[in-house]
Structures are given as C-alpha cells and as structure tokens.
Amino acid sequence: MHPRIEDYALIGDEQTAALVGRDGSVDWLCLPRFDSAACFARLLGDEENGHWRIAPKGVDGPCSRRAYRQDTLVLDTEWETDEGAIRVTDLMPQRDRAPDLVRVVKGLTGRVTVRSTLRLRFDYGSIVPWMRKSDGHRVAIAGPDSVWLRSEPSVHTWGEDLSTYSEFTVEEGEKVAFVLTWHPSHEPRPPLVDPHKAVHASVKDWRKWVRRCRYYGPYRDTVVRSLITLKALTYRPTGGIVAAATTSLPEEPGGVRNWDYRYCWLRDSTLTLNAGLAAGYRKEAENWRNWLLRAVAGDPADLQIMYGLAGERRLPETELPWLSGFAGSAPVRIGNDAVNQLQLDVYGEVMDSLALARSSGLPPRPHMWSIQRALMDWLCAEWRQPDEGLWEVRGGRRHFVHSKIMVWVAADRAVRTLEEEPELGGDLDRWRALREEVHREVCEKGYDAERNTFTQSYGSRELDAALLLIPRLGFLPPDDPRVTGTIEAIRGELGHHGLLRRYSTDGTTVDGLPGDEGTFVVCSFWLADALHMTGRHKEARELFERLVGLCNDVGLLSEEYDPVSGRQLGNFPQAFSHVGLVNTALALFGDGEAG
C-alpha cells in the first residue's frame, strides 16, 4: 500500500530537506539543494527509485509512535516489538559545506535486531551508482554525485541487489549511528560530522531560535511548528523560501495536476513577511526582503512570478517518464513553465511587501525605491492587459479581478509611501490617478450586483477565493456590503464540507486542465481571516480550530485537503499553508498575547 502524504515528516538543514515516512524510510531527498535531483525518489515511484529504511528486522509496517523533539526539527520514531523497543532519531544538521543525513538508533528496552536498507539512485531514481569501500566507508559515485555512508565499525554491512544492507542488534541504552554525506564527486571527502554531537547541537540551536518567537497565544505549539517548518523551507545562503520541499505530489490522486514547487513565489511575499515580522523573526524577514530585491532587479517588464533559490530565472518544465508518480499520479514534472506567465498581481505583491518592510522599520536598501518607481512606471502603462492570474491558470489570459486589485494595491502603497516620505520623489499625481481608475473599473466590471459579489474575472460568473483578501488589502472596508456579500457567495459556491476550493473546476475551462482538486488550505485560512474582520469571531475561531486539526501527527500541512477521504493533497509541506496558519493565529489571538 502506498504511503499517504500525511504519513511523512520533514527534516532539513535550511538548504535541502528529506521526507521520512512512518515506516522509517527516507523516501525523498534532493542533494545538495531543494531543487537538485533526488537521490531518494521512492515518494514518486517505488523502492527501486531510491530510499533508505531503518526499522526492526521483520517489521514491514509503520512505527508505534513518532514526534519531533519539542521546539526542534529533530525527529524521533519509535517501534515496540516482541523483542523490545528502539528509537530512530533523524536530522540534517546545519552545514558549512557538505549536507549530512544523520540517523541514530537507540535501544530502549530488550534486545532488538535492526535492519538498514539503503538504495541510492541518483538523478530522480534513474541512475544506479557505482559502490566501493574506502576507509571503512561505503562510497557511491555516478557522474557529478558522490555519497559516503559511515556507520559504527561493529555494524555488519554488505552489498546485494544493487543496494547496501546493514544488520545489528541494540540493547537498552546502546546507540548505533549512521551518517550519509554528499559531495561533488570530483572533490575530496568533506570533514566527518560527529552524529551524537550533531543531535545535541541541533536540539540546542532550534530551541534557541524558537525562544525568539513573540507569540504566546492559544495553539502556540502549532504556530511554533509552522514557524519551524517555514524556516526549514528557507534556503539559508540567500534567504529565499521555497513553496514546498517536493515536486509533483498530486492535487487529485491519479490526476495530472502535479507541479514542481521547489522554487520561490512572489505571491507569498507579503504574507510571509508579515508572519515573520509579527512573530518576532526580524532577521529572517529582512533576509526574505533582500532576496526579493535581488530577484526582481532588472527590467520591470521581465518580472517573473517565481524564481530559483538564488533568484535564477530559467526553470524549464520537463517530465520524468521513468517515475510512475505518487500513487500512480503522472506525469512527474521538474521545473515549472508557469515561470513564463504574466501575473499582474506580483507587482502588487512586491510593492506591498516593500511598503510593509519600510513601515516595519527594516533598514531600506539604497536601490529599493528606484526599483519600486520602475515597477510603477511599467504598471501605469501595462496594467490593462489580461493575465494568467494568481493561480497560474493554463486556459488562457483573462482580466482577473484579483490581479486588478493587486494593481490597485501597488498604486496605493506607492502613493502612501510618497505621501509619508515626499523626499523620495515620484509621480504622485499619476499614481493617485491609477489608483482611482483601477478601483472604479474593478467595482464596475468585476462586481456582479445581482448576486452581490465580486467575480473571478470581468464578465464571468465564476468566483475566486483570493477575493477574500479584499478587506485585508484595504481595497474596501470590512463592513462594505460588497465585501460581506462576496464572503457569503464564496462560502456558498466554493465551500466543500466546510472548507474552500480556490475556484470551481466543475464545467469550466478557466485553468485549462482536466480533473479536479481538493480544498485549498490557505484559502480556508483566508476565510477565517475574513470572518474575523467582519465581526464573526466565533465562526472564525471554529474554522481555525478545524484547520489546525488537518495537520498531520507532527504538525505539517500540505497544499490541499480532501474532506471526503480525509487525506492531504498537493506538495508537502506547503509554505503557503503554514504562513496562513501563523497569520490567522496572530489575527485571532495576537492582541495582547504577543510580547
């Protein structure tokens, strides 16, 4: 039986991440970066595509229990057997150079025989490396990749069926450690990490970081887990935050809506920045702001909706036919062609983020306002174009209402910044005129008076959950009848068992794709925010509590959720979902609770 998405836990070193299943198997790991080729790709195929399982010998099923150590990204997985009990501790310590995957087995009771099965397959499960022994290590090499496996001298290790096996016994209190280290095959082996010291240091470092959290309201452990997850999805060398650690986890089991999310989206920028600043993580927020400035630098006409970890622009989309897909959901894709789309909303996101950074007191960068002025010059001339919209539809461009609202946001933030700091310089009259014109057009062409709701695009009857952001963005006040009407319409038409779809896929070609998808987790958080802003506090809190209940046993959320089957869907863990959780918690419970 194929594991479920929620069966996985995340470990990482802020440059890449691994997914560990309930059965003790590492089924996904890209080295050395989030967007590198995977050396364990069982997640999207089968065991022959690479994995590393450590578990009691003869036990094929899931563990007895698992949990992160409090306020860390260090994972403990325990098994109870007839012979006794063991714990496997998994982590990826922060690194200066080489990525290490550390796995420590500890005997808890009795005497348990443990088996390790390591099946390395480079290039997303397609390349079997050449294995050899060197200085007591097992070394795997193929092309540019080299991986070293180190274990205790007493552990019996052998090669068989193009895999590496180990078998040993542990008694109460005994520990056996493994370290898997990657480095470029043309370079010498990097310095060895002490696995036991690495566990201690990682626990200490994570808990020190968590102590900076300023939120002390209800569900603090859940909020902290989301903040840890967001930090784990941050590429520390640049400050960029990937949307998820995975590619091609399906939005519909067996369907084709499978995308690569191992990149950095501008659509997430303001909400991510807000979460970091409000929770007390000013340095991380500044690093994200600096990444944003570097990524968008250049001709405003070339602004992209997403970038690579360091701001790379070319992310060509390719299919990997040798992988069958998660639970048979093909194709498996790497890269993302949506990078070439026009999305007017990203101009608003950038302007809103930089305005928030300025108003929050983050030190301005010398070129920041120059970039903003250039973005506004382009937007004033080009905003009337149709675009692909926030959700990256592949069914053709439209005049998406959310996109136009974000044009208004860009103009509004530019006007307000210049009003407060006139010495910056800029065409204030032109920006005010743009703000007024866009607002008038959206209210005329994007609003259905008969149904009292804003619509997905001009002239359509479809709805869009992104319109729940209208009061938060300041486009209209929360008590405006058009806002409350839109909330009710979206809840009625996009609601599914109490949660929200982002838009309808029934009988519409707006996204140009066959099949269906689940409810969109962050959209349901937006509904809770909108209910709260319009005075429906009890309903908002009840919805928030239900959404918190969607987290898996270790507090992680994917992109989507199927309330009928009770399963998580889409890439995992999803930064946007965890940003939504943090921001909604701060909105509902933050007053008087953060210090």
XYZ file of C-alpha atoms in Angstrom:
595
model
C 0.000 0.000 0.000
C 1.427 3.384 -0.996
C 2.022 5.784 1.891
C -0.235 8.805 2.259
C 1.161 12.326 2.005
C 0.398 12.895 5.688
C 2.488 9.836 6.582
C 5.640 11.910 6.091
C 7.666 14.134 8.386
C 10.212 16.745 7.308
C 13.845 17.079 8.311
C 16.274 19.539 6.761
C 19.308 21.788 7.075
C 17.912 25.011 5.544
C 19.435 24.166 2.178
C 17.573 20.972 1.369
C 15.103 18.634 3.044
C 14.148 14.978 3.347
C 10.788 13.277 3.909
C 10.720 10.412 6.400
C 7.767 8.016 6.410
C 6.039 6.355 9.343
C 7.797 3.135 8.324
C 11.219 4.672 8.950
C 12.026 5.132 5.280
C 13.549 8.287 3.843
C 11.645 8.413 0.551
C 12.622 11.862 -0.752
C 15.927 13.726 -0.615
C 17.401 16.178 -3.111
C 21.125 16.901 -2.787
C 22.707 19.336 -2.323
C 19.781 21.846 -2.697
C 16.000 21.763 -2.545
C 15.852 21.938 -6.348
C 18.639 19.421 -7.034
C 17.963 15.975 -8.432
C 16.710 13.484 -5.853
C 18.846 10.546 -4.733
C 15.817 9.042 -2.938
C 12.701 9.229 -5.134
C 10.521 6.407 -3.832
C 7.977 9.121 -2.982
C 7.234 9.474 -6.707
C 7.895 5.906 -7.798
C 8.755 2.717 -5.960
C 11.565 1.242 -3.879
C 13.774 0.856 -6.947
C 13.838 4.638 -7.336
C 15.762 5.050 -4.105
C 15.074 5.110 -0.360
C 16.715 4.400 2.991
C 14.785 2.474 5.609
C 15.898 1.716 9.159
C 13.500 -0.369 11.257
C 13.339 -3.544 13.362
C 14.073 -6.596 11.257
C 10.909 -8.292 10.032
C 8.672 -5.289 10.728
C 7.160 -4.026 7.479
C 4.523 -1.682 8.813
C 4.507 1.757 10.402
C 6.144 2.761 13.661
C 4.449 2.674 17.050
C 4.795 6.435 17.552
C 6.822 9.398 16.360
C 7.279 13.056 17.249
C 9.613 15.956 16.861
C 11.577 16.827 19.937
C 9.928 19.860 21.474
C 10.664 23.054 19.511
C 13.078 21.372 17.058
C 13.266 19.716 13.650
C 14.814 16.588 15.181
C 12.521 13.599 14.587
C 12.186 10.583 16.901
C 10.495 7.431 15.548
C 9.854 4.513 17.908
C 8.947 0.857 17.438
C 7.755 -1.624 20.011
C 8.272 -5.296 19.127
C 8.085 -8.612 20.915
C 11.866 -8.418 21.447
C 11.913 -4.858 22.776
C 11.749 -1.229 21.669
C 14.015 1.096 19.698
C 14.096 4.757 18.720
C 15.485 6.144 15.455
C 16.461 9.816 15.594
C 16.656 11.587 12.226
C 18.045 15.023 11.432
C 20.076 17.041 8.973
C 22.482 19.282 10.891
C 23.121 22.793 9.592
C 26.183 22.780 7.408
C 29.068 24.904 6.303
C 29.771 22.814 3.222
C 28.501 19.265 2.824
C 24.952 18.049 3.550
C 24.700 15.223 6.092
C 21.767 12.968 6.894
C 22.215 11.630 10.426
C 20.295 8.601 11.728
C 20.876 7.356 15.269
C 19.341 4.088 16.535
C 18.937 3.707 20.299
C 17.801 0.641 22.200
C 15.023 1.450 24.653
C 14.124 -1.970 26.069
C 15.046 -5.598 25.411
C 17.335 -6.672 22.584
C 16.178 -5.768 19.056
C 17.669 -6.722 15.700
C 17.634 -3.738 13.359
C 17.961 -3.730 9.592
C 19.040 -0.858 7.343
C 18.253 -0.916 3.616
C 19.964 1.816 1.592
C 19.101 2.059 -2.088
C 20.764 5.120 -3.685
C 19.504 6.188 -7.099
C 20.801 9.469 -8.455
C 19.003 11.774 -10.898
C 15.483 11.213 -9.565
C 15.793 7.466 -9.281
C 17.194 6.823 -12.758
C 20.912 6.188 -12.146
C 22.408 3.302 -10.164
C 25.730 4.486 -8.715
C 28.966 2.519 -8.559
C 29.602 1.358 -4.982
C 33.001 0.750 -3.400
C 34.638 0.648 0.026
C 37.081 3.316 1.210
C 38.492 3.801 4.710
C 35.714 1.703 6.174
C 33.011 3.681 4.358
C 30.652 2.744 1.582
C 31.053 5.193 -1.308
C 28.539 5.660 -4.157
C 29.598 7.580 -7.265
C 27.854 8.414 -10.521
C 28.720 11.433 -12.648
C 28.793 14.590 -10.515
C 27.411 12.930 -7.368
C 29.227 11.147 -4.583
C 27.693 9.862 -1.349
C 29.545 8.391 1.622
C 27.838 6.112 4.145
C 29.510 5.841 7.538
C 28.403 3.561 10.367
C 29.856 2.043 13.526
C 32.759 -0.402 12.888
C 30.784 -3.131 14.648
C 27.881 -2.919 12.185
C 27.864 -5.630 9.518
C 27.287 -4.038 6.091
C 27.100 -5.745 2.726
C 26.046 -5.110 -0.860
C 23.259 -7.048 -2.570
C 20.743 -6.381 -5.364
C 22.338 -3.003 -6.108
C 21.632 -1.932 -2.524
C 23.530 -1.661 0.744
C 22.293 -3.582 3.773
C 23.256 -3.424 7.431
C 22.118 -5.568 10.327
C 22.861 -5.226 14.031
C 21.316 -5.596 17.476
C 20.838 -2.948 20.150
C 20.113 -3.390 23.826
C 18.729 -0.849 26.268
C 20.882 2.299 26.220
C 23.006 1.263 23.226
C 23.325 3.654 20.265
C 24.300 2.968 16.657
C 24.757 5.926 14.305
C 24.753 6.281 10.514
C 25.810 9.340 8.540
C 25.120 9.829 4.836
C 27.195 12.643 3.310
C 27.013 14.091 -0.215
C 29.729 15.995 -2.029
C 30.738 16.661 -5.661
C 32.436 13.546 -6.977
C 35.480 15.483 -8.194
C 36.230 16.858 -4.723
C 37.798 15.081 -1.722
C 35.613 13.764 1.058
C 34.452 16.580 3.374
C 35.227 16.574 7.126
C 33.289 13.997 9.112
C 30.469 15.106 11.405
C 30.080 13.572 14.856
C 26.478 12.262 14.759
C 25.913 12.358 18.520
C 27.237 15.898 18.872
C 25.121 16.847 15.842
C 21.937 15.719 17.622
C 22.802 17.738 20.715
C 23.794 20.837 18.737
C 20.685 20.717 16.547
C 18.345 20.460 19.522
C 20.130 23.355 21.236
C 20.149 25.566 18.115
C 16.493 25.026 17.253
C 15.326 25.715 20.813
C 17.413 28.872 20.952
C 15.747 30.024 17.713
C 12.243 29.213 18.980
C 12.807 31.325 22.090
C 12.711 34.384 19.831
C 9.045 33.725 18.998
C 6.876 36.562 20.314
C 3.574 34.713 20.078
C 2.220 33.299 23.350
C -1.450 32.908 22.497
C -3.580 29.779 22.067
C -2.154 26.981 19.892
C 1.367 28.265 20.459
C 2.911 24.827 19.804
C 1.085 24.652 16.470
C 2.214 28.150 15.497
C 5.800 27.347 16.506
C 5.718 24.165 14.434
C 4.596 26.194 11.431
C 7.375 28.734 12.010
C 9.944 25.930 12.266
C 8.600 24.488 9.020
C 8.913 27.860 7.275
C 12.496 28.189 8.491
C 13.200 24.655 7.269
C 11.908 25.665 3.820
C 14.251 28.666 3.740
C 17.384 28.440 1.614
C 19.748 29.953 4.167
C 22.509 31.144 1.767
C 20.103 33.553 0.014
C 17.043 33.961 2.262
C 14.679 32.596 -0.408
C 11.763 30.438 0.786
C 10.612 27.520 -1.345
C 6.882 26.936 -1.722
C 7.338 23.267 -0.753
C 10.046 20.634 -0.416
C 8.577 18.419 -3.150
C 7.511 18.202 -6.736
C 4.506 16.513 -8.345
C 2.549 15.447 -5.285
C -0.937 15.345 -6.807
C -3.824 17.737 -6.259
C -6.033 14.808 -7.237
C -4.995 11.161 -6.730
C -4.269 9.683 -10.139
C -4.647 13.083 -11.808
C -2.330 15.281 -13.869
C -2.278 18.387 -11.658
C 1.232 17.677 -10.470
C 3.669 20.606 -10.271
C 7.173 21.397 -9.061
C 7.013 23.702 -6.031
C 10.713 23.761 -5.080
C 11.022 27.424 -6.066
C 10.276 30.843 -4.575
C 6.951 32.522 -5.458
C 6.436 36.282 -5.272
C 2.742 35.742 -4.462
C 3.788 34.554 -0.996
C 5.934 37.576 -0.247
C 3.727 39.960 1.761
C 2.045 37.272 3.855
C 5.408 35.610 4.542
C 6.999 38.901 5.513
C 4.078 39.729 7.786
C 4.270 36.370 9.545
C 7.994 36.711 10.177
C 7.813 40.276 11.457
C 4.758 39.728 13.654
C 6.166 36.559 15.217
C 9.466 38.234 16.092
C 11.733 36.930 13.335
C 13.015 40.240 12.045
C 16.308 38.948 10.651
C 14.594 36.229 8.631
C 12.093 38.802 7.330
C 14.941 41.082 6.292
C 16.714 38.206 4.514
C 13.499 37.439 2.604
C 13.099 41.127 1.699
C 16.701 41.236 0.457
C 16.163 38.084 -1.618
C 13.085 39.726 -3.118
C 15.008 42.861 -4.094
C 17.740 40.850 -5.780
C 15.276 38.614 -7.622
C 13.161 41.435 -9.088
C 16.072 43.676 -10.029
C 16.199 44.403 -13.761
C 13.690 45.407 -16.403
C 10.203 45.584 -14.793
C 8.787 44.030 -17.963
C 10.743 40.878 -17.105
C 9.311 40.463 -13.599
C 8.542 36.776 -13.027
C 6.025 35.114 -10.745
C 8.694 32.795 -9.316
C 12.446 32.393 -9.194
C 15.030 29.830 -8.197
C 16.572 29.678 -4.750
C 19.159 32.325 -5.593
C 16.916 34.239 -7.990
C 17.513 32.062 -11.061
C 15.095 32.871 -13.866
C 15.137 29.805 -16.114
C 13.106 26.932 -14.672
C 12.198 24.831 -17.743
C 9.495 22.232 -17.184
C 10.319 18.595 -18.009
C 8.546 15.290 -17.434
C 10.272 12.239 -15.919
C 8.644 9.219 -17.586
C 10.511 6.592 -15.531
C 8.680 7.678 -12.379
C 5.108 6.394 -12.015
C 4.073 9.284 -9.760
C 2.765 9.384 -6.217
C 0.028 6.733 -6.022
C 0.171 6.497 -9.826
C -0.342 10.244 -10.378
C 1.566 11.017 -13.560
C 3.264 12.892 -15.067
C 6.073 13.705 -12.680
C 7.400 17.161 -13.536
C 10.546 19.081 -12.675
C 10.776 22.773 -13.436
C 7.687 24.917 -13.873
C 6.527 26.556 -17.106
C 4.332 28.944 -15.128
C 7.529 30.947 -14.717
C 6.802 32.394 -18.176
C 3.300 33.613 -17.332
C 2.189 37.212 -16.914
C 0.666 37.782 -13.488
C -0.071 41.398 -12.738
C -0.675 40.579 -9.086
C 3.055 40.087 -8.439
C 3.655 43.798 -8.995
C 1.236 44.487 -6.175
C 2.836 41.817 -4.006
C 6.294 43.347 -4.444
C 5.078 46.886 -3.756
C 3.061 45.727 -0.741
C 5.986 43.740 0.665
C 8.428 46.603 0.328
C 5.926 49.034 1.857
C 5.466 46.656 4.788
C 9.222 46.299 5.169
C 9.628 50.085 5.202
C 6.801 50.700 7.680
C 8.130 47.942 9.963
C 11.462 49.679 10.233
C 13.576 47.235 8.243
C 16.612 49.189 7.035
C 15.937 50.396 3.472
C 18.301 49.366 0.718
C 19.809 52.131 -1.453
C 18.167 50.938 -4.666
C 14.809 49.857 -3.196
C 12.790 52.943 -4.099
C 14.351 53.107 -7.562
C 13.105 49.566 -8.222
C 9.656 50.494 -6.940
C 9.463 53.559 -9.175
C 10.450 51.478 -12.200
C 7.769 48.891 -11.369
C 5.161 51.640 -11.117
C 6.198 53.175 -14.448
C 5.695 49.809 -16.154
C 2.427 49.129 -14.354
C 0.942 52.517 -15.265
C 1.490 51.701 -18.922
C 0.619 47.999 -18.983
C -1.963 47.242 -16.287
C -4.879 46.907 -18.705
C -3.542 43.610 -20.100
C -5.282 40.327 -19.297
C -3.083 37.867 -17.419
C -2.939 34.306 -16.105
C -3.790 35.343 -12.552
C -2.737 34.282 -9.083
C -3.482 30.598 -9.629
C -1.342 30.261 -12.790
C -4.168 29.038 -14.999
C -3.225 27.390 -18.265
C -6.529 28.059 -20.002
C -5.698 31.474 -21.428
C -5.414 35.013 -20.126
C -8.324 36.902 -18.616
C -8.952 40.137 -16.763
C -8.725 38.540 -13.319
C -10.270 40.706 -10.631
C -7.688 39.775 -8.022
C -4.911 40.801 -10.409
C -6.512 44.208 -10.946
C -6.999 44.639 -7.189
C -3.293 43.992 -6.738
C -2.575 46.709 -9.312
C -4.614 48.992 -7.044
C -2.538 47.771 -4.087
C 0.680 48.672 -5.918
C -0.581 52.183 -6.653
C -1.964 52.625 -3.145
C 1.298 51.589 -1.453
C 3.307 53.833 -3.769
C 1.054 56.816 -3.005
C 1.111 56.255 0.727
C 4.879 55.817 0.822
C 5.459 59.010 -1.122
C 2.942 60.942 0.965
C 4.850 59.932 4.086
C 8.304 60.448 2.573
C 7.996 63.057 -0.212
C 11.763 63.420 -0.362
C 11.906 60.040 -2.126
C 10.463 61.582 -5.288
C 7.986 60.169 -7.765
C 4.939 60.902 -9.926
C 2.394 61.161 -7.126
C -0.418 62.555 -9.298
C -0.041 59.765 -11.837
C -0.116 57.085 -9.146
C -3.161 58.596 -7.482
C -4.926 58.652 -10.844
C -4.027 54.992 -11.419
C -5.313 54.016 -8.003
C -8.629 55.781 -8.627
C -9.076 54.402 -12.146
C -8.369 50.796 -11.182
C -10.706 50.976 -8.187
C -13.516 52.358 -10.320
C -13.018 49.774 -13.076
C -12.913 46.803 -10.689
C -16.111 47.941 -8.971
C -17.824 48.347 -12.357
C -16.538 45.324 -14.290
C -15.561 42.874 -11.577
C -18.685 43.095 -9.445
C -21.929 41.201 -10.013
C -24.619 43.449 -8.494
C -27.334 40.834 -8.965
C -25.509 38.347 -6.747
C -23.745 40.971 -4.603
C -20.282 39.514 -5.151
C -17.041 40.234 -6.895
C -16.257 37.652 -9.570
C -13.169 35.805 -10.700
C -12.751 37.860 -13.876
C -14.527 40.634 -15.717
C -17.869 39.480 -17.049
C -17.691 35.978 -15.567
C -19.973 34.312 -13.041
C -17.141 32.281 -11.539
C -15.796 33.107 -8.093
C -12.274 33.149 -6.664
C -11.275 32.576 -3.033
C -8.470 35.147 -3.427
C -11.194 37.824 -3.310
C -11.471 37.107 0.418
C -8.327 39.233 0.722
C -10.178 42.418 -0.321
C -10.631 43.801 3.215
C -7.159 42.731 4.309
C -5.631 44.548 1.338
C -7.659 47.683 2.127
C -9.448 47.777 -1.222
C -12.787 48.077 0.617
C -13.580 48.223 4.335
C -14.736 45.007 6.060
C -18.245 46.361 6.654
C -18.885 47.222 2.995
C -21.913 45.191 1.796
C -19.943 44.127 -1.290
C -17.309 42.572 0.977
C -19.778 40.662 3.142
C -21.684 39.629 0.023
C -18.506 38.294 -1.578
C -17.632 36.326 1.551
C -21.058 34.696 1.608
C -21.030 33.944 -2.114
C -17.587 32.353 -1.958
C -18.549 30.355 1.075
C -21.703 29.161 -0.650
C -20.305 28.350 -4.097
C -16.719 27.301 -3.318
C -17.414 25.690 0.051
C -16.851 21.940 0.261
C -17.674 20.225 3.564
C -16.907 23.442 5.418
C -13.613 24.153 3.661
C -12.900 26.163 0.498
C -11.828 25.431 -3.029
C -9.799 28.245 -4.586
C -12.087 28.281 -7.669
C -14.512 25.954 -9.376
C -13.229 23.188 -11.644
C -16.751 21.977 -12.461
C -17.603 22.553 -16.099
C -15.129 25.398 -16.502
C -12.019 25.696 -18.633
C -10.500 28.578 -16.709
C -7.392 26.587 -15.763
C -7.227 24.552 -18.973
C -6.739 21.267 -17.108
C -8.769 18.067 -16.787
C -9.783 16.598 -13.466
C -10.402 18.106 -10.072
C -8.519 19.205 -6.971
C -9.044 19.349 -3.232
C -9.908 22.245 -0.982
C -7.094 24.789 -0.786
C -5.776 25.069 2.762
C -4.614 28.690 2.706
C -7.938 29.812 1.203
C -9.745 28.365 4.208
C -7.427 30.365 6.468
C -8.302 33.453 4.395
C -11.972 32.722 5.056
C -11.278 32.623 8.796
C -9.467 35.968 8.481
C -12.377 37.493 6.546
C -14.934 36.237 9.051
C -12.866 37.725 11.863
C -12.519 41.092 10.122
C -16.269 41.269 9.565
C -17.043 40.621 13.234
C -17.886 36.920 13.052
C -15.259 36.000 15.607
C -16.796 32.749 16.871
C -17.125 31.325 13.360
C -13.560 32.399 12.564
C -12.164 30.638 15.609
C -14.173 27.477 14.950
C -12.861 27.349 11.386
C -9.294 27.963 12.568
C -9.597 25.119 15.064
C -10.839 22.795 12.352
C -7.947 23.771 10.085
C -5.433 23.136 12.842
C -6.973 19.675 13.085
C -5.977 18.997 9.474
C -2.292 18.970 10.435
C -0.754 15.522 10.434
C 0.530 13.908 13.623
C 3.730 16.000 13.543
C 2.006 19.299 12.741
C 2.534 19.538 8.969
C 0.159 20.723 6.243
C 0.200 20.128 2.518
C -1.220 22.444 -0.130
C -4.713 20.935 -0.280
C -7.061 18.650 1.628
C -9.838 16.269 0.607
C -12.507 16.447 3.338
C -14.309 13.395 1.931
C -11.388 10.956 2.152
C -9.691 12.877 4.960
C -6.389 12.966 3.065
C -3.855 15.671 2.389
C -3.155 16.537 -1.246
C -0.564 18.527 -3.162
C 3.040 19.377 -2.400
C 4.240 18.964 1.160
C 4.828 20.609 3.480
C 3.419 23.749 1.880
C 4.830 27.116 2.980
C 1.668 28.996 1.961
C -0.483 26.776 4.219
C 1.800 27.330 7.208
C 2.036 31.073 6.526
C -1.765 31.109 6.552
C -1.870 29.288 9.879
C 0.584 31.711 11.505
C -1.114 34.848 10.193
C -4.603 33.666 11.163
C -3.441 32.751 14.672
C -1.880 36.206 15.018
C -5.070 37.848 13.742
C -7.400 35.880 16.009
C -5.344 35.665 19.167
C -2.401 38.012 18.814
C -3.780 41.111 20.528
C -2.357 41.260 23.970
C -0.741 37.846 23.607
C 2.487 38.728 21.803
C 5.189 40.390 23.822
